[in-house]
């Protein structure tokens, strides 16, 4: 399928690669189907591009590459809808945002993707994690959450 | 808004499938047990609203904003975290 996007122009997406988010994403509930694109300039970065709205895309990264001590704990009720038989089928990414001065990562609400079933869901992780973890600012390591 | 009085261990049903139970009451804190089908997301409202705000903010990001993100990236960590995969644009 070919989709027209505001950021990447026209792109071809194999329908088999489309990720279905049954609950959408909070704030963007109307977008259920997404394609995960690798960034052309940066191998650490991906883009979740809505396949139905060309203007909607979220920059995502694998959190461990930016926050090595990030350990995500997700309540069972949050992960059950993904029907993951094996956590090794799961890909965890976090959404990149921006303040006036820095890029941020939403460590509190990672997106978990079931690579086998091609489904995804944004979950709320346990513990005291920031929604705006600033990249590059000197800050103490993540608090060990209770 | 519908307002119902309930005591500890009593429940309300929402539709046929959602049961909310008063598990404990201590001072001004109430603990709720929620049984809902897996496809119904259940969130603390203030957390859900904060995630909504963050997603909408993040959706305004343009490709130019992330140009320098690589300098913050460590080496590809081994283990369960994978780099994003997918078609290269």
mmCIF file of C-alpha atoms in Angstrom:
data_model
loop_
_atom_site.group_PDB
_atom_site.id
_atom_site.type_symbol
_atom_site.label_atom_id
_atom_site.label_comp_id
_atom_site.label_asym_id
_atom_site.label_seq_id
_atom_site.Cartn_x
_atom_site.Cartn_y
_atom_site.Cartn_z
ATOM 1 C CA UNK A 1 0.000 0.000 0.000
ATOM 2 C CA UNK A 2 1.178 3.529 -0.753
ATOM 3 C CA UNK A 3 0.626 6.296 1.774
ATOM 4 C CA UNK A 4 1.207 10.007 1.455
ATOM 5 C CA UNK A 5 2.938 11.527 4.453
ATOM 6 C CA UNK A 6 3.813 15.098 5.310
ATOM 7 C CA UNK A 7 7.269 14.179 6.618
ATOM 8 C CA UNK A 8 8.445 11.448 4.291
ATOM 9 C CA UNK A 9 6.485 12.029 1.109
ATOM 10 C CA UNK A 10 4.954 8.993 -0.546
ATOM 11 C CA UNK A 11 6.055 5.720 0.982
ATOM 12 C CA UNK A 12 5.279 2.114 0.231
ATOM 13 C CA UNK A 13 4.283 -0.026 3.173
ATOM 14 C CA UNK A 14 3.823 -3.759 2.953
ATOM 15 C CA UNK A 15 0.395 -4.448 4.493
ATOM 16 C CA UNK A 16 2.017 -7.332 6.371
ATOM 17 C CA UNK A 17 4.224 -4.780 8.173
ATOM 18 C CA UNK A 18 1.346 -2.656 9.440
ATOM 19 C CA UNK A 19 1.064 -2.566 13.212
ATOM 20 C CA UNK A 20 -2.439 -2.547 14.623
ATOM 21 C CA UNK A 21 -3.084 -0.706 17.896
ATOM 22 C CA UNK A 22 -6.583 -1.830 18.944
ATOM 23 C CA UNK A 23 -6.899 0.983 21.487
ATOM 24 C CA UNK A 24 -5.135 3.619 19.424
ATOM 25 C CA UNK A 25 -2.797 5.854 21.373
ATOM 26 C CA UNK A 26 -3.974 8.249 24.095
ATOM 27 C CA UNK A 27 -4.665 11.591 22.442
ATOM 28 C CA UNK A 28 -4.501 10.007 18.969
ATOM 29 C CA UNK A 29 -7.210 7.410 19.480
ATOM 30 C CA UNK A 30 -8.419 7.582 15.897
ATOM 31 C CA UNK A 31 -5.142 6.228 14.528
ATOM 32 C CA UNK A 32 -5.131 2.468 14.909
ATOM 33 C CA UNK A 33 -2.766 1.408 12.138
ATOM 34 C CA UNK A 34 0.861 2.386 12.018
ATOM 35 C CA UNK A 35 4.017 1.631 10.084
ATOM 36 C CA UNK A 36 7.361 1.603 11.856
ATOM 37 C CA UNK A 37 9.900 3.334 9.621
ATOM 38 C CA UNK A 38 13.634 3.462 10.160
ATOM 39 C CA UNK A 39 15.001 7.005 10.002
ATOM 40 C CA UNK A 40 17.150 7.568 6.936
ATOM 41 C CA UNK A 41 19.795 9.584 8.789
ATOM 42 C CA UNK A 42 19.895 7.964 12.166
ATOM 43 C CA UNK A 43 19.960 4.289 13.004
ATOM 44 C CA UNK A 44 18.933 4.973 16.608
ATOM 45 C CA UNK A 45 15.647 6.494 15.513
ATOM 46 C CA UNK A 46 12.407 5.181 14.106
ATOM 47 C CA UNK A 47 9.125 6.790 13.188
ATOM 48 C CA UNK A 48 5.697 5.395 13.912
ATOM 49 C CA UNK A 49 3.770 6.710 10.952
ATOM 50 C CA UNK A 50 -0.013 6.535 10.931
ATOM 51 C CA UNK A 51 -1.129 4.751 7.777
ATOM 52 C CA UNK A 52 -4.436 6.601 7.768
ATOM 53 C CA UNK A 53 -3.291 10.131 8.574
ATOM 54 C CA UNK A 54 -0.242 11.280 6.676
ATOM 55 C CA UNK A 55 0.409 14.161 9.059
ATOM 56 C CA UNK A 56 0.612 11.988 12.184
ATOM 57 C CA UNK A 57 3.933 10.383 13.079
ATOM 58 C CA UNK A 58 5.791 9.861 16.328
ATOM 59 C CA UNK A 59 9.555 9.618 16.659
ATOM 60 C CA UNK A 60 10.479 6.537 18.688
ATOM 61 C CA UNK A 61 13.691 5.054 20.021
ATOM 62 C CA UNK A 62 14.778 1.945 21.806
ATOM 63 C CA UNK A 63 15.101 3.321 25.353
ATOM 64 C CA UNK A 64 18.062 1.182 26.358
ATOM 65 C CA UNK A 65 20.304 2.945 23.878
ATOM 66 C CA UNK A 66 19.673 6.281 25.557
ATOM 67 C CA UNK A 67 18.988 5.277 29.154
ATOM 68 C CA UNK A 68 21.050 2.159 29.845
ATOM 69 C CA UNK A 69 19.594 1.662 33.337
ATOM 70 C CA UNK A 70 16.001 1.875 32.129
ATOM 71 C CA UNK A 71 14.178 -1.213 33.279
ATOM 72 C CA UNK A 72 10.575 -1.284 32.344
ATOM 73 C CA UNK A 73 8.092 -3.064 34.545
ATOM 74 C CA UNK A 74 4.622 -3.318 33.140
ATOM 75 C CA UNK A 75 1.585 -4.491 35.072
ATOM 76 C CA UNK A 76 0.166 -7.740 33.748
ATOM 77 C CA UNK A 77 -3.181 -6.104 32.990
ATOM 78 C CA UNK A 78 -1.432 -3.698 30.618
ATOM 79 C CA UNK A 79 0.371 -6.414 28.718
ATOM 80 C CA UNK A 80 -2.382 -9.065 28.537
ATOM 81 C CA UNK A 81 -4.149 -7.453 25.549
ATOM 82 C CA UNK A 82 -1.030 -7.956 23.441
ATOM 83 C CA UNK A 83 -1.216 -11.757 23.922
ATOM 84 C CA UNK A 84 2.540 -12.086 24.029
ATOM 85 C CA UNK A 85 3.466 -15.720 24.325
ATOM 86 C CA UNK A 86 7.077 -14.771 24.881
ATOM 87 C CA UNK A 87 8.522 -11.436 25.980
ATOM 88 C CA UNK A 88 11.279 -11.943 23.383
ATOM 89 C CA UNK A 89 8.603 -11.219 20.766
ATOM 90 C CA UNK A 90 8.142 -7.802 22.339
ATOM 91 C CA UNK A 91 9.799 -4.695 21.067
ATOM 92 C CA UNK A 92 9.738 -1.783 23.489
ATOM 93 C CA UNK A 93 10.110 1.745 22.167
ATOM 94 C CA UNK A 94 9.563 5.136 23.773
ATOM 95 C CA UNK A 95 8.179 8.291 22.213
ATOM 96 C CA UNK A 96 10.486 11.239 21.593
ATOM 97 C CA UNK A 97 9.204 14.700 22.456
ATOM 98 C CA UNK A 98 10.745 18.116 22.681
ATOM 99 C CA UNK A 99 10.819 20.989 25.118
ATOM 100 C CA UNK A 100 12.097 24.425 24.138
ATOM 101 C CA UNK A 101 15.625 23.324 24.918
ATOM 102 C CA UNK A 102 15.905 19.555 24.751
ATOM 103 C CA UNK A 103 14.632 16.344 23.265
ATOM 104 C CA UNK A 104 12.717 14.226 25.758
ATOM 105 C CA UNK A 105 11.759 10.581 26.135
ATOM 106 C CA UNK A 106 8.480 9.406 27.624
ATOM 107 C CA UNK A 107 9.806 6.661 29.883
ATOM 108 C CA UNK A 108 6.540 6.370 31.822
ATOM 109 C CA UNK A 109 4.452 5.252 28.863
ATOM 110 C CA UNK A 110 6.480 3.008 26.541
ATOM 111 C CA UNK A 111 4.968 1.426 23.468
ATOM 112 C CA UNK A 112 5.099 -2.354 23.420
ATOM 113 C CA UNK A 113 4.856 -4.098 20.070
ATOM 114 C CA UNK A 114 4.123 -7.774 19.572
ATOM 115 C CA UNK A 115 6.384 -8.457 16.591
ATOM 116 C CA UNK A 116 4.717 -11.776 15.845
ATOM 117 C CA UNK A 117 1.119 -10.591 15.869
ATOM 118 C CA UNK A 118 1.971 -7.081 14.601
ATOM 119 C CA UNK A 119 -0.057 -5.470 17.364
ATOM 120 C CA UNK A 120 0.926 -2.679 19.681
ATOM 121 C CA UNK A 121 -0.149 -0.774 22.719
ATOM 122 C CA UNK A 122 1.080 2.161 24.743
ATOM 123 C CA UNK A 123 1.283 1.030 28.341
ATOM 124 C CA UNK A 124 1.808 2.703 31.699
ATOM 125 C CA UNK A 125 4.955 1.368 33.349
ATOM 126 C CA UNK A 126 5.166 0.843 37.099
ATOM 127 C CA UNK A 127 7.238 3.095 39.277
ATOM 128 C CA UNK A 128 8.349 6.684 39.348
ATOM 129 C CA UNK A 129 9.423 7.345 35.755
ATOM 130 C CA UNK A 130 9.434 10.678 33.926
ATOM 131 C CA UNK A 131 7.265 11.439 30.905
ATOM 132 C CA UNK A 132 9.859 14.032 29.909
ATOM 133 C CA UNK A 133 13.279 12.531 30.435
ATOM 134 C CA UNK A 134 15.604 15.135 28.960
ATOM 135 C CA UNK A 135 18.363 13.858 26.728
ATOM 136 C CA UNK A 136 21.758 15.321 27.387
ATOM 137 C CA UNK A 137 20.963 17.081 30.627
ATOM 138 C CA UNK A 138 23.148 15.991 33.512
ATOM 139 C CA UNK A 139 20.811 14.247 35.867
ATOM 140 C CA UNK A 140 21.117 11.448 38.348
ATOM 141 C CA UNK A 141 20.447 7.940 37.216
ATOM 142 C CA UNK A 142 16.861 6.804 37.418
ATOM 143 C CA UNK A 143 15.585 6.314 40.887
ATOM 144 C CA UNK A 144 15.107 2.713 41.769
ATOM 145 C CA UNK A 145 11.375 2.484 41.876
ATOM 146 C CA UNK A 146 9.545 0.764 44.674
ATOM 147 C CA UNK B 1 -23.236 12.173 37.047
ATOM 148 C CA UNK B 2 -24.721 9.080 38.609
ATOM 149 C CA UNK B 3 -23.773 8.888 42.282
ATOM 150 C CA UNK B 4 -24.088 5.601 44.189
ATOM 151 C CA UNK B 5 -23.252 4.790 47.795
ATOM 152 C CA UNK B 6 -21.297 1.611 48.348
ATOM 153 C CA UNK B 7 -19.627 -0.072 51.288
ATOM 154 C CA UNK B 8 -16.443 -2.048 51.413
ATOM 155 C CA UNK B 9 -16.598 -5.256 49.351
ATOM 156 C CA UNK B 10 -19.604 -4.014 47.416
ATOM 157 C CA UNK B 11 -19.430 -3.536 43.667
ATOM 158 C CA UNK B 12 -21.039 -1.783 40.781
ATOM 159 C CA UNK B 13 -21.387 -3.121 37.277
ATOM 160 C CA UNK B 14 -20.872 -1.079 34.155
ATOM 161 C CA UNK B 15 -22.487 -2.850 31.242
ATOM 162 C CA UNK B 16 -22.239 -6.619 31.287
ATOM 163 C CA UNK B 17 -18.516 -6.946 31.611
ATOM 164 C CA UNK B 18 -17.022 -4.313 33.924
ATOM 165 C CA UNK B 19 -17.151 -4.731 37.696
ATOM 166 C CA UNK B 20 -15.753 -2.104 40.058
ATOM 167 C CA UNK B 21 -15.372 -3.235 43.674
ATOM 168 C CA UNK B 22 -14.621 -1.120 46.743
ATOM 169 C CA UNK B 23 -11.692 -3.058 48.147
ATOM 170 C CA UNK B 24 -10.695 -0.821 51.027
ATOM 171 C CA UNK B 25 -11.481 2.548 52.546
ATOM 172 C CA UNK B 26 -8.925 4.308 54.697
ATOM 173 C CA UNK B 27 -9.385 7.963 55.569
ATOM 174 C CA UNK B 28 -9.755 9.845 52.322
ATOM 175 C CA UNK B 29 -8.311 7.018 50.242
ATOM 176 C CA UNK B 30 -10.424 4.421 48.500
ATOM 177 C CA UNK B 31 -8.952 1.319 46.878
ATOM 178 C CA UNK B 32 -10.861 0.033 43.898
ATOM 179 C CA UNK B 33 -10.695 -3.344 42.246
ATOM 180 C CA UNK B 34 -11.560 -3.285 38.574
ATOM 181 C CA UNK B 35 -12.468 -6.298 36.487
ATOM 182 C CA UNK B 36 -12.713 -5.390 32.839
ATOM 183 C CA UNK B 37 -12.120 -7.205 29.556
ATOM 184 C CA UNK B 38 -8.528 -7.003 28.355
ATOM 185 C CA UNK B 39 -9.490 -4.781 25.432
ATOM 186 C CA UNK B 40 -10.831 -2.061 27.752
ATOM 187 C CA UNK B 41 -7.911 0.099 28.894
ATOM 188 C CA UNK B 42 -8.146 1.211 32.523
ATOM 189 C CA UNK B 43 -6.073 4.206 33.620
ATOM 190 C CA UNK B 44 -5.792 6.692 36.431
ATOM 191 C CA UNK B 45 -7.358 9.732 34.825
ATOM 192 C CA UNK B 46 -4.539 12.179 35.533
ATOM 193 C CA UNK B 47 -1.968 9.735 34.120
ATOM 194 C CA UNK B 48 -4.038 9.114 31.015
ATOM 195 C CA UNK B 49 -4.479 12.841 30.424
ATOM 196 C CA UNK B 50 -0.753 13.435 30.856
ATOM 197 C CA UNK B 51 0.013 10.723 28.268
ATOM 198 C CA UNK B 52 -2.517 12.295 25.895
ATOM 199 C CA UNK B 53 -0.793 15.659 26.246
ATOM 200 C CA UNK B 54 2.649 14.129 25.720
ATOM 201 C CA UNK B 55 1.572 12.227 22.614
ATOM 202 C CA UNK B 56 -0.025 15.284 21.062
ATOM 203 C CA UNK B 57 3.093 17.301 21.785
ATOM 204 C CA UNK B 58 5.315 14.540 20.406
ATOM 205 C CA UNK B 59 3.212 14.323 17.232
ATOM 206 C CA UNK B 60 4.295 17.875 16.388
ATOM 207 C CA UNK B 61 7.916 16.792 16.138
ATOM 208 C CA UNK B 62 9.425 17.174 12.685
ATOM 209 C CA UNK B 63 12.298 15.241 11.193
ATOM 210 C CA UNK B 64 14.623 18.232 11.605
ATOM 211 C CA UNK B 65 14.097 18.238 15.374
ATOM 212 C CA UNK B 66 15.695 14.834 15.807
ATOM 213 C CA UNK B 67 18.726 15.410 13.605
ATOM 214 C CA UNK B 68 21.153 15.337 16.513
ATOM 215 C CA UNK B 69 19.562 12.598 18.577
ATOM 216 C CA UNK B 70 22.306 10.159 17.600
ATOM 217 C CA UNK B 71 24.861 11.897 19.787
ATOM 218 C CA UNK B 72 22.887 10.829 22.854
ATOM 219 C CA UNK B 73 22.700 7.188 21.773
ATOM 220 C CA UNK B 74 24.933 4.605 23.321
ATOM 221 C CA UNK B 75 26.114 1.558 21.503
ATOM 222 C CA UNK B 76 23.496 -0.926 20.523
ATOM 223 C CA UNK B 77 22.711 -2.643 23.801
ATOM 224 C CA UNK B 78 22.472 -6.363 23.662
ATOM 225 C CA UNK B 79 19.569 -7.994 25.427
ATOM 226 C CA UNK B 80 15.844 -7.645 25.017
ATOM 227 C CA UNK B 81 15.821 -4.110 23.604
ATOM 228 C CA UNK B 82 15.938 -4.000 19.815
ATOM 229 C CA UNK B 83 16.633 -1.067 17.558
ATOM 230 C CA UNK B 84 13.572 -0.027 15.597
ATOM 231 C CA UNK B 85 13.062 -2.232 12.582
ATOM 232 C CA UNK B 86 11.085 -1.717 9.464
ATOM 233 C CA UNK B 87 11.334 -0.494 5.917
ATOM 234 C CA UNK B 88 13.977 2.128 5.383
ATOM 235 C CA UNK B 89 12.589 5.235 3.809
#
